[in-house]
Structure formats: C-alpha cells, structure tokens
Coordinates of C-alpha atoms in Angstrom, one line a residue:
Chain B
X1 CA 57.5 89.9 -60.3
X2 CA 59.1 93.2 -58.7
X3 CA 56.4 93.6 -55.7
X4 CA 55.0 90.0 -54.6
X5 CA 51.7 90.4 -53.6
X6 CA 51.3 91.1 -50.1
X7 CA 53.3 93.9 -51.3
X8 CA 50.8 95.5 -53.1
X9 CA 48.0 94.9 -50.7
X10 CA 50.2 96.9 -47.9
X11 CA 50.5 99.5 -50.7
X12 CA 47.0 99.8 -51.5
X13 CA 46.0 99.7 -47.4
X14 CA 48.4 102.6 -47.0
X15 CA 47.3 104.5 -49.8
X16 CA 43.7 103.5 -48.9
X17 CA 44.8 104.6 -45.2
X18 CA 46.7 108.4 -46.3
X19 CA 43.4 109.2 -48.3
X20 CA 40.8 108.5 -45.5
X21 CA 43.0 110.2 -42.9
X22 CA 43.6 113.3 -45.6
X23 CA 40.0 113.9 -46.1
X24 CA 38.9 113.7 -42.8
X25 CA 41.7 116.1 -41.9
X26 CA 40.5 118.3 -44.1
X27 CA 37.3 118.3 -42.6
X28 CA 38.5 118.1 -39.0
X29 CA 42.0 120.3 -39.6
X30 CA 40.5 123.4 -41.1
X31 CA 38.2 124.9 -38.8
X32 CA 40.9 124.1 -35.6
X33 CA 43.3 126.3 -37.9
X34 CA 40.5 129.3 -38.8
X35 CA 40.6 129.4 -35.3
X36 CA 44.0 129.0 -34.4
X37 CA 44.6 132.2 -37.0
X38 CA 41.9 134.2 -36.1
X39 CA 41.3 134.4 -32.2
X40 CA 42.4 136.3 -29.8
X41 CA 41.7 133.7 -27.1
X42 CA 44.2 133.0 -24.4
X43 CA 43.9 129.1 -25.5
X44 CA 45.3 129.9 -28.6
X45 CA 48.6 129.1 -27.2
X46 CA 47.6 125.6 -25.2
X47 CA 45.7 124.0 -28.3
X48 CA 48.4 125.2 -30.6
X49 CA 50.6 123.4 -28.6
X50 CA 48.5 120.1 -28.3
X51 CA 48.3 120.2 -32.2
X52 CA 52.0 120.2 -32.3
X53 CA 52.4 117.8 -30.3
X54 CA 52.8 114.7 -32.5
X55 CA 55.9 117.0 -34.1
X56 CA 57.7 116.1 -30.8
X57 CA 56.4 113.4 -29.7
X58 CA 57.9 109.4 -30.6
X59 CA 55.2 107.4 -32.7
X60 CA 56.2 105.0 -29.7
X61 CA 54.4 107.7 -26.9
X62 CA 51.6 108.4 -29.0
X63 CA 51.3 104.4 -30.1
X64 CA 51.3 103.4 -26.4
X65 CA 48.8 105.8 -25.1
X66 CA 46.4 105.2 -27.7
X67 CA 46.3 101.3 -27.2
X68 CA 45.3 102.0 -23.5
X69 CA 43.2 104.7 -24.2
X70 CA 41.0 102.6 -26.5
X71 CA 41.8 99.7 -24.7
X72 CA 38.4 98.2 -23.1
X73 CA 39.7 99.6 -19.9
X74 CA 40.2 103.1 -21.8
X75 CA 38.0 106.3 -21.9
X76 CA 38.4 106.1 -25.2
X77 CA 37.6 102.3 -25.6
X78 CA 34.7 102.8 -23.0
X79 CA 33.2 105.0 -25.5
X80 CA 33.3 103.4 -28.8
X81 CA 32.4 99.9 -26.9
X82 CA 29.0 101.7 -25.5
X83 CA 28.3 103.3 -28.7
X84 CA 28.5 99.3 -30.0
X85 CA 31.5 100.0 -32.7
X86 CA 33.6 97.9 -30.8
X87 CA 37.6 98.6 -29.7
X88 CA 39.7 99.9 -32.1
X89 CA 43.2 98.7 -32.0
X90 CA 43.5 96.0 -34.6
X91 CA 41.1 97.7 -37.0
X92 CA 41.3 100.0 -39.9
X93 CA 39.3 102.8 -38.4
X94 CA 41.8 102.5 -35.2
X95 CA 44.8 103.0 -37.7
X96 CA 42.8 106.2 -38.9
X97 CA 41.3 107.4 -35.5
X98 CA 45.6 107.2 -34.9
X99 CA 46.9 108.5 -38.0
X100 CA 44.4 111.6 -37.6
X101 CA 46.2 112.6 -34.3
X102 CA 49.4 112.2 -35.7
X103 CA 49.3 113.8 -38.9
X104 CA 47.0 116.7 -37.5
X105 CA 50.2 119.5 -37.7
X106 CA 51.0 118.7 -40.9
X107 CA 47.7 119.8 -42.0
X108 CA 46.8 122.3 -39.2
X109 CA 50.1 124.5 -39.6
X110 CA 50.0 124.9 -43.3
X111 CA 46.4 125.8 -43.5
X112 CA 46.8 128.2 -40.5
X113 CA 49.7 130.0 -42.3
X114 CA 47.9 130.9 -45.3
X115 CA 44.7 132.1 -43.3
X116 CA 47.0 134.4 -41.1
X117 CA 49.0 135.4 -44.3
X118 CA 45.4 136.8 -46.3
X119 CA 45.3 139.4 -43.1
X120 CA 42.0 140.8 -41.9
X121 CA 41.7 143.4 -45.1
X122 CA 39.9 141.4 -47.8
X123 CA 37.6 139.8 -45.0
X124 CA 36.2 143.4 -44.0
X125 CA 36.5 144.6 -47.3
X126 CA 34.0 141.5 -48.2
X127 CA 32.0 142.2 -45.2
X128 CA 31.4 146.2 -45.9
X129 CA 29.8 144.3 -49.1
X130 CA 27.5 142.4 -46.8
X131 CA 29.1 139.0 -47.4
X132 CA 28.2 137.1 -44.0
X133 CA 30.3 135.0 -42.2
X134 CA 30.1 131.3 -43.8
X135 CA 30.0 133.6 -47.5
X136 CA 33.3 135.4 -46.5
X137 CA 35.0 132.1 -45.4
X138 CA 33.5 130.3 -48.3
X139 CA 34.0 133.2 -50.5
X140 CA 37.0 135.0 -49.8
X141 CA 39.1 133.2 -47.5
X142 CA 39.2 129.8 -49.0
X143 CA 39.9 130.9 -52.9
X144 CA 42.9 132.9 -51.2
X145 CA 44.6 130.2 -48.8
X146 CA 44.2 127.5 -51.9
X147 CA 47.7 126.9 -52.4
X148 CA 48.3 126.2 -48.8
X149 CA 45.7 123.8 -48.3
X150 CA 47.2 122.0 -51.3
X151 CA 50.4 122.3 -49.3
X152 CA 48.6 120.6 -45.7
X153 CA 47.2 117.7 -47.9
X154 CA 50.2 117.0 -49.6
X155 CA 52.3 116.7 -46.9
X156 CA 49.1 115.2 -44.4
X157 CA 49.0 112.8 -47.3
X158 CA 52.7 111.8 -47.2
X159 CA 53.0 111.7 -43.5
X160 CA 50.2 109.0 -43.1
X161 CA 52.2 107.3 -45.7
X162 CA 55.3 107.1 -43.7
X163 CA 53.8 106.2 -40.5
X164 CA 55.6 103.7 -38.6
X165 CA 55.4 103.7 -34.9
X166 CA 51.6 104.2 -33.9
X167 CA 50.5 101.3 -36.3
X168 CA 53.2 99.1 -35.3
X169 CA 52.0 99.8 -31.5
X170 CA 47.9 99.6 -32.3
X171 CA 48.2 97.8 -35.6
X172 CA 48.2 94.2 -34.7
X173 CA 49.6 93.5 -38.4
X174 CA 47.1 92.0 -40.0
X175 CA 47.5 91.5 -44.1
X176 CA 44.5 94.0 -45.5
X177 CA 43.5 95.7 -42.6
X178 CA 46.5 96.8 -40.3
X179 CA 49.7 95.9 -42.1
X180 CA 50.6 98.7 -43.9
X181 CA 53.7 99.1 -46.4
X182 CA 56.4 100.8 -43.1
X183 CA 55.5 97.5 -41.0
X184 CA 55.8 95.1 -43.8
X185 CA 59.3 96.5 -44.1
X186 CA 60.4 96.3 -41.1
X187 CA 58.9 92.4 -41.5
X188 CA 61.2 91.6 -43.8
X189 CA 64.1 93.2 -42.4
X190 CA 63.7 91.4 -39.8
X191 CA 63.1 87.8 -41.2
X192 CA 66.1 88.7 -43.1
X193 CA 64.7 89.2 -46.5
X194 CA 66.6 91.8 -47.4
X195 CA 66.2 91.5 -51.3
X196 CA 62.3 92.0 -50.6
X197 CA 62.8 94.8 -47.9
X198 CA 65.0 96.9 -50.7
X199 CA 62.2 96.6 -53.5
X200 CA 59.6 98.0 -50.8
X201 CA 61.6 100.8 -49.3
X202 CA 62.5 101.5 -52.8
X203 CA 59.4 102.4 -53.7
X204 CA 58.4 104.6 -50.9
X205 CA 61.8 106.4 -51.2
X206 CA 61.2 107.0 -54.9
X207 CA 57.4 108.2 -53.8
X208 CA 58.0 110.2 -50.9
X209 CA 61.3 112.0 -53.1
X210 CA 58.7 112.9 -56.1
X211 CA 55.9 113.7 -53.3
X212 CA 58.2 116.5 -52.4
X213 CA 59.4 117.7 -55.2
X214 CA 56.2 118.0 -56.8
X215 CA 55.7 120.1 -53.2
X216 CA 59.1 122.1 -54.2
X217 CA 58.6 123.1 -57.6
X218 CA 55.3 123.7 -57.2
X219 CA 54.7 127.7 -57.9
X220 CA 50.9 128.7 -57.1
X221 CA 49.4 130.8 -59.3
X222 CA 47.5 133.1 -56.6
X223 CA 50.3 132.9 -54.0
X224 CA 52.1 136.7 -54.2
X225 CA 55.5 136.0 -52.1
Chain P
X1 CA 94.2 99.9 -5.4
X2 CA 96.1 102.4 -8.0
X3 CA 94.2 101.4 -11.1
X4 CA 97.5 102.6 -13.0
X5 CA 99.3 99.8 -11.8
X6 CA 96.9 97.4 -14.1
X7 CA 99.9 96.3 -16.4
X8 CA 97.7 95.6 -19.1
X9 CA 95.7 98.7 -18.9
X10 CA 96.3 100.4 -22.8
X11 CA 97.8 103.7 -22.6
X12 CA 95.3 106.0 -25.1
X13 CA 93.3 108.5 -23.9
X14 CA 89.8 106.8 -23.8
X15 CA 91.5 103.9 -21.9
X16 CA 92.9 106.4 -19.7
X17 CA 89.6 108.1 -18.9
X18 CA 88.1 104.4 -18.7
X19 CA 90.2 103.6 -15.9
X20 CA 89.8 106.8 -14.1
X21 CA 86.0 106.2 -14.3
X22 CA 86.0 102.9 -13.1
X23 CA 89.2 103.1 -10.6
X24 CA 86.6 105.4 -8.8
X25 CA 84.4 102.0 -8.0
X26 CA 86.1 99.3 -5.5
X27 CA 87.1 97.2 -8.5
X28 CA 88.9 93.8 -8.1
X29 CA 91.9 93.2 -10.1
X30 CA 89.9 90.8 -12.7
X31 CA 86.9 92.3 -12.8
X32 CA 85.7 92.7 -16.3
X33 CA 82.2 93.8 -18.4
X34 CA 80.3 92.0 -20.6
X35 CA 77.8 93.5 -23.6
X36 CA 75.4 91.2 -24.5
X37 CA 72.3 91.0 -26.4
X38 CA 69.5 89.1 -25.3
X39 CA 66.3 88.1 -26.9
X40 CA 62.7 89.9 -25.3
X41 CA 61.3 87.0 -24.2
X42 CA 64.6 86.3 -21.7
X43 CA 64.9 90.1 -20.3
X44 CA 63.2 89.2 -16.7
X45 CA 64.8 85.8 -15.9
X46 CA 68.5 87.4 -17.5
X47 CA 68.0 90.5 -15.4
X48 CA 67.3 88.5 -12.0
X49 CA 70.6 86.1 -13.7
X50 CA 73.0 88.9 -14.1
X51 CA 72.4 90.2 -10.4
X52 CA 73.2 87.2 -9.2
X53 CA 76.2 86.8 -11.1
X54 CA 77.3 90.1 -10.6
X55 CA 77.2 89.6 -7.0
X56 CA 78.8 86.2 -7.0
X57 CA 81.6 87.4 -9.4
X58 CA 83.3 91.0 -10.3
X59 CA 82.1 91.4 -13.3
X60 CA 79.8 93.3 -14.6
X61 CA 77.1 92.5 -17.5
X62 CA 75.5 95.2 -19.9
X63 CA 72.3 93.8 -21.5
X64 CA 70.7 94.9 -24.4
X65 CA 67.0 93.4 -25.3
X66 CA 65.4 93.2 -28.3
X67 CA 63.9 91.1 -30.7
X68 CA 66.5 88.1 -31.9
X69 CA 65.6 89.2 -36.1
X70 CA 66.9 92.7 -35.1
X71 CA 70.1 92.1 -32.8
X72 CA 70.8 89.8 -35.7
X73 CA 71.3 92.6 -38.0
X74 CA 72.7 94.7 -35.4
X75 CA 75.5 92.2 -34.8
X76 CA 75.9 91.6 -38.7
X77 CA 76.3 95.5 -39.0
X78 CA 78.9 95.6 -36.3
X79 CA 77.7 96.5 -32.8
X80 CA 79.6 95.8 -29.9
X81 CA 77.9 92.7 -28.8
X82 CA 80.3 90.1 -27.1
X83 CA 77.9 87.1 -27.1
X84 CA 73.8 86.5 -28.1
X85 CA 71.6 85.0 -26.2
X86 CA 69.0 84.3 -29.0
X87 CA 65.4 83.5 -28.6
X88 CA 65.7 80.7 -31.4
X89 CA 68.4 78.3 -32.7
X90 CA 68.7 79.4 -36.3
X91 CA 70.3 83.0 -36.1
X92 CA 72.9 82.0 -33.5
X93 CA 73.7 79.0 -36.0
X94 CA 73.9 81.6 -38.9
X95 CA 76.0 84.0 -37.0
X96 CA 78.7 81.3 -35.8
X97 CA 78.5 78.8 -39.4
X98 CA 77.7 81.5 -42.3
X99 CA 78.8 84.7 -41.1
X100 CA 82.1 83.4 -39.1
X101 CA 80.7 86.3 -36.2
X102 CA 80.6 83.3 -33.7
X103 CA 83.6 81.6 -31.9
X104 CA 83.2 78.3 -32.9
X105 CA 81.6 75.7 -30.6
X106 CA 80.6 78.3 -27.9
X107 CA 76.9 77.6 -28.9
X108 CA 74.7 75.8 -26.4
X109 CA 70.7 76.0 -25.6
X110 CA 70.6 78.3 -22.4
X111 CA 66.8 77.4 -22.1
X112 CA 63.6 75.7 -23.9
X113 CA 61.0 78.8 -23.8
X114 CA 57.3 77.6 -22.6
X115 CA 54.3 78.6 -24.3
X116 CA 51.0 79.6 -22.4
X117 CA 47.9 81.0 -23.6
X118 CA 47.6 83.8 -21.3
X119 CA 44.4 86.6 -20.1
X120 CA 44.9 89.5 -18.5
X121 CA 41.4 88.5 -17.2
X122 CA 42.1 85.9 -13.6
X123 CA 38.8 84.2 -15.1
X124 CA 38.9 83.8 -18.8
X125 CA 41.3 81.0 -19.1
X126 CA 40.4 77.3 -17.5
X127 CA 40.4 75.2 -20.0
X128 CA 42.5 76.7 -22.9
X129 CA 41.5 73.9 -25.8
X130 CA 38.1 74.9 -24.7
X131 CA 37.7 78.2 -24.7
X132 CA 40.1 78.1 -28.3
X133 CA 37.0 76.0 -29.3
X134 CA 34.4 78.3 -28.1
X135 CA 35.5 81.0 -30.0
X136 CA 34.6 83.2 -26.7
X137 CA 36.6 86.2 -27.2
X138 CA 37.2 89.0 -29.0
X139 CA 41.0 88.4 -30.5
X140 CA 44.0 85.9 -29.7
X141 CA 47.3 87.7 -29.9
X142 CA 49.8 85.9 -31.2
X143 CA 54.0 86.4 -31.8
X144 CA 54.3 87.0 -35.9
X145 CA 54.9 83.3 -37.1
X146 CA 57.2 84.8 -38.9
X147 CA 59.6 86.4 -37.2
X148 CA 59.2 84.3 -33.4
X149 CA 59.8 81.2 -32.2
X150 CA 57.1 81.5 -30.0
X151 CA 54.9 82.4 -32.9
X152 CA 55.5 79.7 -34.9
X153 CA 55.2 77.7 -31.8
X154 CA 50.9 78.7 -31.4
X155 CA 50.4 78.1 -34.9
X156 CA 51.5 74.3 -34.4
X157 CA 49.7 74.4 -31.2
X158 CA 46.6 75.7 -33.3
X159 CA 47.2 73.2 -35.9
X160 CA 47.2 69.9 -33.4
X161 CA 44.3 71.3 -32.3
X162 CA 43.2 71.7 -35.7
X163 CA 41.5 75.4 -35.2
X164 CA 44.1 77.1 -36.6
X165 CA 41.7 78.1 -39.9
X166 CA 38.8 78.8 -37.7
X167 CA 40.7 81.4 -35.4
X168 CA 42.8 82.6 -38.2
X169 CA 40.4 85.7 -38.5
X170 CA 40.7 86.5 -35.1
X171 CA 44.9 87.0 -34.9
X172 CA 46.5 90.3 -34.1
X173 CA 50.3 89.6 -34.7
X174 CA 53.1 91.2 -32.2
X175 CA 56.4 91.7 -33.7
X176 CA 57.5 90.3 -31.1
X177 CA 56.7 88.0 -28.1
X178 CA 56.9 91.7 -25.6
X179 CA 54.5 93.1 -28.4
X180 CA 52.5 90.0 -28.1
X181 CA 52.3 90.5 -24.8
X182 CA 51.5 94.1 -24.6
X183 CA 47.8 93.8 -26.5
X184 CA 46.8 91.2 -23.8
X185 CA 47.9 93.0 -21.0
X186 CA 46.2 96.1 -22.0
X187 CA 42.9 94.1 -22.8
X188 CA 42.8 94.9 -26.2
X189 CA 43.2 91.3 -27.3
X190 CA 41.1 89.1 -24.4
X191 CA 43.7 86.4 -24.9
X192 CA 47.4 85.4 -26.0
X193 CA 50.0 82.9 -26.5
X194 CA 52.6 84.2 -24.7
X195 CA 56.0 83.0 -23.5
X196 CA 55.6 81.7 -19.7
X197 CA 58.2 83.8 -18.3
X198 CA 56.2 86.7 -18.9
X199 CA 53.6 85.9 -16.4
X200 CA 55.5 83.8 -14.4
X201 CA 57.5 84.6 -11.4
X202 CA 58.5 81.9 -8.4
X203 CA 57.1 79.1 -10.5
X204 CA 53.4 80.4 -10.8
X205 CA 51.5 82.7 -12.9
X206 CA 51.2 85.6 -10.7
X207 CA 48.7 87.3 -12.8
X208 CA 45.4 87.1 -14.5
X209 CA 45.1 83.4 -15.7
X210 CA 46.4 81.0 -18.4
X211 CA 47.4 77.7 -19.7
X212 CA 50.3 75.8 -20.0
X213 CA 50.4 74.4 -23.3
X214 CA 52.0 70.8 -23.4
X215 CA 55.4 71.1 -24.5
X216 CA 54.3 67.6 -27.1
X217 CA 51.9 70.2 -29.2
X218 CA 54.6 71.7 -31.1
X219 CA 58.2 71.9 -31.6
X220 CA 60.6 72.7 -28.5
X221 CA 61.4 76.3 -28.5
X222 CA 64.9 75.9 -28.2
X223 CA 67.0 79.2 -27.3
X224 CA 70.4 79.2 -28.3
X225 CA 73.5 81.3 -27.0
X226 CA 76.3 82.3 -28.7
X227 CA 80.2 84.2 -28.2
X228 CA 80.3 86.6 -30.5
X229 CA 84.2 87.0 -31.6
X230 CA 84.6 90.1 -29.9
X231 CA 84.1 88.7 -26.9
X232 CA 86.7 85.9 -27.2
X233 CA 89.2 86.9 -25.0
X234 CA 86.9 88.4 -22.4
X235 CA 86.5 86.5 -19.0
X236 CA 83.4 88.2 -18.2
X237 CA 81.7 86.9 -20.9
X238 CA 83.1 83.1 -21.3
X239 CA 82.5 83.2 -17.3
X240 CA 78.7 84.3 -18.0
X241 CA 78.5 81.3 -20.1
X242 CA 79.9 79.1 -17.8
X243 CA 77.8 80.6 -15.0
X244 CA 74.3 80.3 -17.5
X245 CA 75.0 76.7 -17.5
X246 CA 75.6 76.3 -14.0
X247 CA 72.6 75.3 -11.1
X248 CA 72.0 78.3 -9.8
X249 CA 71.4 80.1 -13.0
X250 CA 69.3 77.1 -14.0
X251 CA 67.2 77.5 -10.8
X252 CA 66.3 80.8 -11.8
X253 CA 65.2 80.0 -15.6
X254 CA 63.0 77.3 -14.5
X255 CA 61.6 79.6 -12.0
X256 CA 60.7 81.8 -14.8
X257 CA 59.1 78.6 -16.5
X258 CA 61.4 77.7 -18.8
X259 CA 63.2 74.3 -19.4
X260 CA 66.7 73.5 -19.7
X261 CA 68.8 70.6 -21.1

C-alpha cells in the first residue's frame, strides 16, 4: 500500500486537528478583527501586534512557553487543572488550544482586510435604514467581506496543517491523539526511512500546492478589485 | 609568533583571513580545531570534557548536539563534521561500513549511557518498580523507541517488569532523550526514563528524585564514536579520541553516570 497505516491516522488527526482549530477561529478570529478594523482605540496597535506575533515568532518559542504555561506549575495549567480538565500538553485539545494561537493571523488579517476594505458607507447607509448593530454586521458587513473570510479559512486551514514546531514541543507524539502527519515525517526521517518519509511529504506537498492554487485562481464573485 | 611563517598555512584568501583571525589569539604552533557532532544525551559530560582538554592541549573543539538520527543525515548530506560521537552503535557502524564516511577502525564505545526513571518531584520516586506498579501518576515520558537508544532501553525495562501494556496508555514520546527530558522537568509528565547524565552531576542526582535502573533489565546502551574521513588527518580530532579514552576523560563520564569499557 502507498500510505501504511499510521500514515493515515496522522492524516486524519491533522485534518481532524485543521478543522477544529478553523472553526473555532472563526468563532474566536472574527470579532478580534471587527475590532481591530473598526476602533479607534489606542490598543489597536498592541493587540495587532500580539496577533501577529506567531508570524515572527519560531514554533520553537511559542512550543516552549506553552508547555510551561500549561505545565502544572503554569497559569495556564493552574487553570485548566482547577476547572478539573486536567493539563494539556499531550492531549488533543492542548494541540488545538496551541494551533489556535498560532494560526490566529492567518485568520485575523484576512478577515480584518476585507472589513476595513467595505469602508464605513454601506454600514451608515444600513443604519439610516434602522438596521441595528448585530443586523448591520449580520446583514451588511458579513455578505460583503465573504470572499475574505473564505480566504482566512483557507489559509487558517492550511497553516494548522503544516504545523511543526508547537506540537513537536507540547505534542508528546502519541499515534491518534498528538502525532500528527509534520511529526511523523520528521519520525521517519529520522529512523532513516526515507522511502516512507517521501510518500508522506509527498502528499502534503501535492495538498498544500492545490490548497493554494485553489486560493490563487479563485476570483470571488462580489469582490470589485 | 608571525602566523605567516606557518609553512603549511594555504595561500587563498579565506586561509589568509583564517590566519589573521586566529594569529590574533596566542596560538601554539600545533594547535588545531576539531568539529564534532555529539549525540543530546552526551552535551553536559562532552562540554565539561572538551574544557578540560582544551586546557590540557592547544586545540580547540567545536561541538554540535543533536539527536544521533539527525547528525546522521547531516553527515550523509555532507556537513563538516570530523568525527561522531553517537548516542547508539548502529549509525556510527553504518557511517564507517555502508557509507565508507568513517576511517576504518577508529570506532570504539566512548561510554555505556545509564537509564533512570527520573521526577522533577524530590518525593515521587522511592521505589521506581513500585510506583511503575501503582500506576500513581499522571504520564511516564519516555525517549521514542524508535528513534533512541534510551527509548528502546525503558521499553525492555517495562517489558522485564512486564507493565509495559498496562502503562502503554500513559506514554508521551520525546524525540529525543533532551525532549524526553524537557516534559518531566516542566511537570507536565510526573515521571520519565531519562538518561542519568541529565540529572546527575558529581556522582549524584542533584535534583528532584529517581531511580537507577539496573543496567541487567535491558540491553547496554552502548555509545559509539567515530572519525569521520574529513577529519583524518587532523591532530585535534585523533588526539580527542585518544584523550576520550584516556582516565581523566573517563573520570568525568562516570561522574556524569555513565559506564565505560
């Protein structure tokens, strides 16, 4: 067989990993960048910064102060442990909690870029119509920005996918929970089975390639640029 | 000293810039460097090893750590590594029978690695087989079988104590031993096989608390060394090896817990 089949359960943990972390940056990504578009607040520039953080940051940095930070001796650890989840390195829900900081730019920026781009026209236009707030976001602002949050979860998606560092530094490795397809790689490649290590990559280099050029030739319909 | 009057300095450039930079230090006429590339595990007793060489010699010794699996490649994919000091005895064997990297019959085992189930917790470990037993903690860190020595090492220590399929469940895997290492010491994982050296220092485990596992529950962990061809015809390097098998050297790897030959 092509993929053995540890192969496939590190693909289906990443892919199962990339979705989780997608959707929840959706839900978590979105309203940081309404904010980050809209305000006029001098934090705008500080929490736009710590969002693009991870962009400049190695996986190794962010990797290491995550495993002390929800380390039993960590703020982070302190809290899950009294809240009875437990510590999460070593766990699926540490790889997200992880994978959410790291791939939050790539869903923050694109989403902010298309609510700065609709301008504040349409949204006063909608409220001289006595749209209220949530109905003018809801409304108005998300129909227009569409194509960029398509953009944020494509690439949010395709990040997580790639991830290397922070799960090789919280993941522990362990088949179906924590070894994802990146560390299983670097596994073989380092056991010398190179054969193996070839079919993997191969197949992330053949996803990520059409991930992007589905993300290339991609024209949205409502996008006027 | 003139440093240009080194007759068998090479007269390019880079040499020339070489020599300028190092003619600057108070250099002995023989006084040579060494690259090398030693596994994780060794990087504290090597480090304390190549001061003391350095100062009993003129040489000088650049060390690279890093796992053995990737200086392997490294070395196969032509870095400028004169010699290996590998945590195991089957890449070094590779390198100098398969891949003709070696210079033959340089190899030799430069130390037998200990294994100790370590805490970062100066409580939790009394009575290691015990506590195994008790299932009393939350995970038990171990080297990837795979890819460690030391790895493969606590499975056959699990499997004399026949728990490995109970603990099984319980495993977080380091890439490597410093990995391994790293989730213990950050409390993460309550416990750990570990190589001694790590926790060791002056011949006792200086912190938190462990136990030695008897070197008859699994196979020696033999670590091999290795001249890499490039290094052939550097004195730096063969007198490193002559130095690694020499007393006070060997003095210093037992005090990191390890065994020799």
């Amino acid at each position: 067989m092509f993929l053995t089949e540890t192969d496939i359960e590190a693909i289906a943990l990443t892919l199962r990993l990339a979705t989780v972390t997608t959707l929840i940056l959706f839900a978590l990504g979105t309203p940081i960048a309404w904010w980050l578009a809209r305000t006029r607040s001098r934090w705008k520039g500080p929490i736009g910064a710590v969002v693009a953080l991870p962009l400049v940051l190695p996986p190794s940095v962010l990797g290491f102060y995550l495993l002390v930070a929800m380390g039993p001796n960590g703020p982070v650890g302190r809290l899950t442990e009294a809240f009875g989840i437990g510590l999460l390195p070593f766990t699926f829900w540490g790889l997200v909690a992880g994978s959410v900081f790291y791939s939050l730019p790539f869903m923050v920026q694109p989403v902010q870029n298309a609510f700065e781009s609709i301008g504040d026209r349409p949204l006063e236009a909608a409220a001289t119509l006595r749209a209220a707030p949530l109905d003018r976001f809801f409304s108005v602002a998300l129909p227009l920005s569409l194509p960029g949050f398509v953009t944020a979860g494509i690439l949010t998606f395709a990040h997580t996918v790639g991830e290397f560092g922070v799960v090789l530094m919280i993941g522990g490795n362990i088949p179906g929970v924590t070894r994802v397809a990146s560390v299983q790689i670097y596994d073989y490649v380092e056991a010398l089975e190179y054969g193996n290590a070839h079919r993997l990559a191969a197949v992330l280099l053949v996803f990520s390639f059409l991930v992007l050029l589905a993300l290339y030739t991609w024209k949205p319909s409502g996008k006027k640029q | 000293m003139n440093p240009f009057q080194l007759s068998s300095a090479p007269r390019t450039p880079a040499a020339l810039i070489l020599t300028l930079f190092t003619g600057l230090t108070p250099l002995a006429a023989n006084a040579d460097e060494a690259q090398i590339a030693v596994a994780a595990n060794f990087t504290a007793p090597m480090k304390a090893i190549i001061a003391s060489f350095e100062e009993d010699t003129d040489h000088t010794v650049k060390a690279s750590y890093g796992s053995t699996g990737k200086l392997y490649a490294q070395i196969k994919n032509g870095a400028p590594f004169e010699a290996l000091l590998a945590a195991d005895q089957k890449r070094p064997k590779l390198l100098e029978e398969e891949d003709k990297l070696g210079v033959p019959g340089t190899r030799f085992t430069y130390a037998i690695g200990t294994l100790v189930l370590w805490s970062a917790d100066a409580d939790k470990v009394e009575d290691g087989p015990a506590l195994l037993k008790s299932g009393d903690f939350n995970k038990l860190s171990i080297a990837n079988p795979k890819l460690a020595p030391y790895g493969e090492a606590s499975i056959e220590t699990l499997e004399a104590l026949d728990l490995k399929d109970t603990i099984e469940p319980k495993f977080v895997m380091g890439e490597n031993i410093a990995q391994t290492y790293q989730f213990v010491d950050t409390g993460n994982a309550d416990i750990g096989f570990v190589a001694l050296s790590q926790v060791m220092e002056g011949g006792k485990i200086i912190k938190g608390s462990g136990w030695v596992v008897p070197s008859e529950m699994h196979a020696p962990i033999r670590q091999d060394a290795l001249i890499l061809e490039s290094g052939k015809d550097n004195p730096a390097v063969t007198e490193l090896f002559s130095y690694l098998k020499g007393e006070k050297a060997k003095a210093i790897i037992h005090d990191f817990g390890y065994e020799t030959d």
